[in-house]
Amino acid sequence: AAARNDPDALGAITEAQGKELTQRMKAARAELQAAEGAALRHAAEQQPRLSAVEAKLKASQDLAASLSTQADDLEKSAAERFAQAVLSGTDGDLKRGDDRAAVARLRAEADAERSDAAALAGALAELRAAFERRQAELATAADHARKSVAEVERSAQVSIQPGYPPGMRSGAGPPPSGRSEERRVGKECRSRWS
C-alpha cells in the first residue's frame, strides 16, 4: 500500500521489473538461439554421414544387380554354346561344367552383395530414425524457447505507468483508493454470508 502512494518507490519497482524483463528476454532469446543452432549443427554433422551410407547402399545394390545380370547373361550364353556343341556333335559337357561353376560363383557374389545391401539399408534406417528423433527433440526445445520469448514479450508489452500498482495494465483505471478497497472487502463479506 505504501508503494502505491509513493511515486519514487513505484518508479523503483518499475525499473526493477524492466531490468528483470530485459534479463528474461536475453535469457529466452539465448535459449532459442542455442536450440536453433544445435538443430542446425546436428543436421550439418549427420547429413554427410547419412549421405555416405546412402551412397554405399546404392553402390551395393547396383553391384548386386550387375552381378545378377552377369550371371543371367553367362547362363544364357552357356546354354547357347551347349546347344551349338550338341548340334555340331562336339563335346560341350566339359565347358558346360565350367560355365555352371562361373554362374554359381556370380550368383553367390550377388547374394552376398544383396545381404550387405540389406545390412546397409537397416543401418541407414536406424541412422535416419535417430537423426529424426534428435531433430524432433531439438525442434521441441526450440519451440519451448520461442514460447518463452513470446511470454516475455507479452510481459514486456504490459506497461506499468506511474501512479498504478505493479502489474496493473495501462488503461485499467485509476489506482484503488482506500474507499474502493473497503467496498471490495464489503462485497467479499456479503458474498460469503449469502
XYZ file of C-alpha atoms in Angstrom:
194
model
C 0.000 0.000 0.000
C 2.873 2.383 0.808
C 4.447 1.700 -2.600
C 1.176 2.610 -4.326
C 1.169 6.073 -2.814
C 4.935 6.686 -3.124
C 5.863 7.580 -6.726
C 9.598 7.042 -6.041
C 9.002 3.525 -4.750
C 6.728 2.811 -7.718
C 9.423 4.038 -10.124
C 11.948 1.749 -8.439
C 9.600 -1.214 -8.788
C 9.024 -0.392 -12.448
C 12.757 -0.059 -13.113
C 13.471 -3.334 -11.322
C 10.729 -5.044 -13.296
C 12.129 -3.584 -16.509
C 15.572 -4.951 -15.690
C 14.091 -8.344 -14.871
C 12.161 -8.383 -18.158
C 15.315 -7.432 -20.055
C 17.253 -10.227 -18.381
C 14.463 -12.730 -19.006
C 14.269 -11.650 -22.666
C 18.039 -12.042 -23.112
C 17.932 -15.479 -21.491
C 14.941 -16.602 -23.566
C 16.499 -15.385 -26.822
C 19.820 -17.022 -25.931
C 17.966 -20.286 -25.239
C 16.176 -20.005 -28.596
C 19.390 -19.243 -30.445
C 21.139 -22.178 -28.764
C 18.291 -24.577 -29.605
C 18.122 -23.482 -33.239
C 21.924 -23.597 -33.504
C 22.007 -27.107 -32.038
C 19.466 -28.302 -34.617
C 21.471 -26.794 -37.472
C 24.763 -28.208 -36.172
C 23.227 -31.638 -35.695
C 21.870 -31.632 -39.243
C 25.201 -30.407 -40.637
C 27.097 -33.115 -38.740
C 24.769 -36.001 -39.545
C 23.781 -35.223 -43.128
C 27.195 -36.191 -44.627
C 27.112 -39.443 -42.673
C 23.618 -40.248 -43.932
C 24.637 -39.338 -47.484
C 27.713 -41.575 -47.291
C 25.673 -44.561 -46.107
C 23.055 -43.873 -48.796
C 25.789 -43.787 -51.467
C 27.291 -47.023 -50.127
C 23.869 -48.661 -50.149
C 23.202 -47.575 -53.735
C 26.626 -48.854 -54.861
C 25.996 -52.188 -53.128
C 22.537 -52.520 -54.689
C 23.943 -51.609 -58.111
C 26.740 -54.165 -57.763
C 24.280 -56.885 -56.723
C 22.090 -56.081 -59.733
C 25.137 -56.075 -62.023
C 26.343 -59.450 -60.711
C 22.861 -60.928 -61.175
C 22.750 -59.602 -64.743
C 26.219 -61.053 -65.464
C 25.136 -64.424 -64.074
C 21.982 -64.357 -66.206
C 23.974 -63.407 -69.310
C 26.600 -66.088 -68.675
C 23.931 -68.695 -68.075
C 22.174 -67.724 -71.301
C 25.379 -67.764 -73.376
C 26.423 -71.092 -71.795
C 23.090 -72.611 -72.750
C 23.507 -71.301 -76.306
C 27.080 -72.698 -76.536
C 25.954 -76.051 -75.196
C 23.112 -76.182 -77.741
C 25.591 -75.375 -80.552
C 28.024 -78.021 -79.270
C 25.270 -80.624 -79.246
C 24.189 -79.635 -82.787
C 27.762 -79.699 -84.071
C 28.485 -83.018 -82.395
C 31.367 -81.702 -80.211
C 31.693 -82.428 -76.503
C 30.214 -79.398 -74.715
C 29.799 -81.056 -71.301
C 33.277 -80.060 -70.076
C 32.739 -76.414 -70.927
C 29.202 -76.563 -69.528
C 30.558 -77.549 -66.090
C 32.926 -74.545 -66.105
C 30.051 -72.243 -67.085
C 27.842 -73.591 -64.315
C 30.602 -73.002 -61.768
C 31.072 -69.441 -63.017
C 27.321 -68.794 -62.878
C 27.137 -70.218 -59.353
C 30.069 -68.028 -58.285
C 28.427 -64.890 -59.731
C 25.097 -65.732 -58.100
C 26.832 -66.284 -54.742
C 28.597 -62.917 -55.071
C 25.283 -61.268 -55.978
C 23.586 -62.863 -52.953
C 26.416 -61.741 -50.667
C 26.155 -58.205 -52.071
C 22.371 -58.234 -51.561
C 22.958 -59.308 -47.961
C 25.421 -56.435 -47.493
C 22.915 -54.063 -49.073
C 20.199 -55.265 -46.682
C 22.511 -54.686 -43.710
C 23.325 -51.208 -45.012
C 19.622 -50.487 -45.514
C 18.964 -51.480 -41.877
C 21.826 -49.306 -40.647
C 20.589 -46.405 -42.756
C 17.058 -46.790 -41.375
C 18.440 -46.725 -37.824
C 20.571 -43.662 -38.594
C 17.599 -41.849 -40.123
C 15.372 -42.720 -37.172
C 17.987 -41.498 -34.678
C 18.524 -38.350 -36.745
C 14.799 -37.623 -36.913
C 14.341 -38.282 -33.169
C 17.151 -35.876 -32.308
C 15.838 -33.267 -34.741
C 12.379 -33.602 -33.124
C 13.911 -33.144 -29.659
C 15.765 -30.071 -30.847
C 12.622 -28.713 -32.536
C 10.725 -29.176 -29.265
C 13.441 -27.300 -27.399
C 13.318 -24.509 -29.986
C 9.507 -24.338 -29.712
C 9.786 -24.128 -25.943
C 12.321 -21.326 -26.314
C 10.056 -19.497 -28.811
C 7.193 -19.736 -26.309
C 9.459 -18.326 -23.591
C 10.409 -15.417 -25.849
C 6.742 -14.780 -26.676
C 5.796 -14.941 -22.999
C 8.488 -12.438 -22.060
C 7.451 -10.194 -24.959
C 3.836 -10.288 -23.735
C 5.036 -9.407 -20.248
C 7.055 -6.543 -21.681
C 4.006 -5.183 -23.502
C 2.239 -4.674 -20.192
C 3.342 -1.166 -19.361
C 3.394 -0.023 -15.784
C 2.584 3.660 -15.555
C 3.381 5.959 -12.619
C 0.525 6.020 -10.149
C -0.528 2.445 -10.931
C 0.357 -0.542 -8.793
C 2.807 -3.061 -10.248
C 1.102 -5.458 -12.641
C -1.829 -3.154 -13.426
C -2.125 -2.556 -17.153
C -2.401 0.888 -18.584
C -5.979 1.885 -19.160
C -7.214 -0.418 -16.404
C -8.419 2.507 -14.337
C -7.055 4.593 -11.515
C -5.255 3.074 -8.578
C -7.615 1.840 -5.918
C -8.314 4.276 -3.135
C -8.952 3.348 0.461
C -12.732 3.565 -0.056
C -12.769 1.179 -3.048
C -10.695 -1.275 -1.021
C -13.352 -1.087 1.698
C -16.064 -1.676 -0.899
C -14.195 -4.730 -2.263
C -13.856 -6.219 1.237
C -17.517 -5.492 1.912
C -18.547 -7.278 -1.278
C -16.438 -10.304 -0.350
C -18.023 -10.453 3.098
C -21.549 -10.165 1.704
C -20.885 -12.934 -0.830
C -19.605 -15.205 1.927
C -22.634 -14.543 4.117
C -25.081 -15.341 1.344
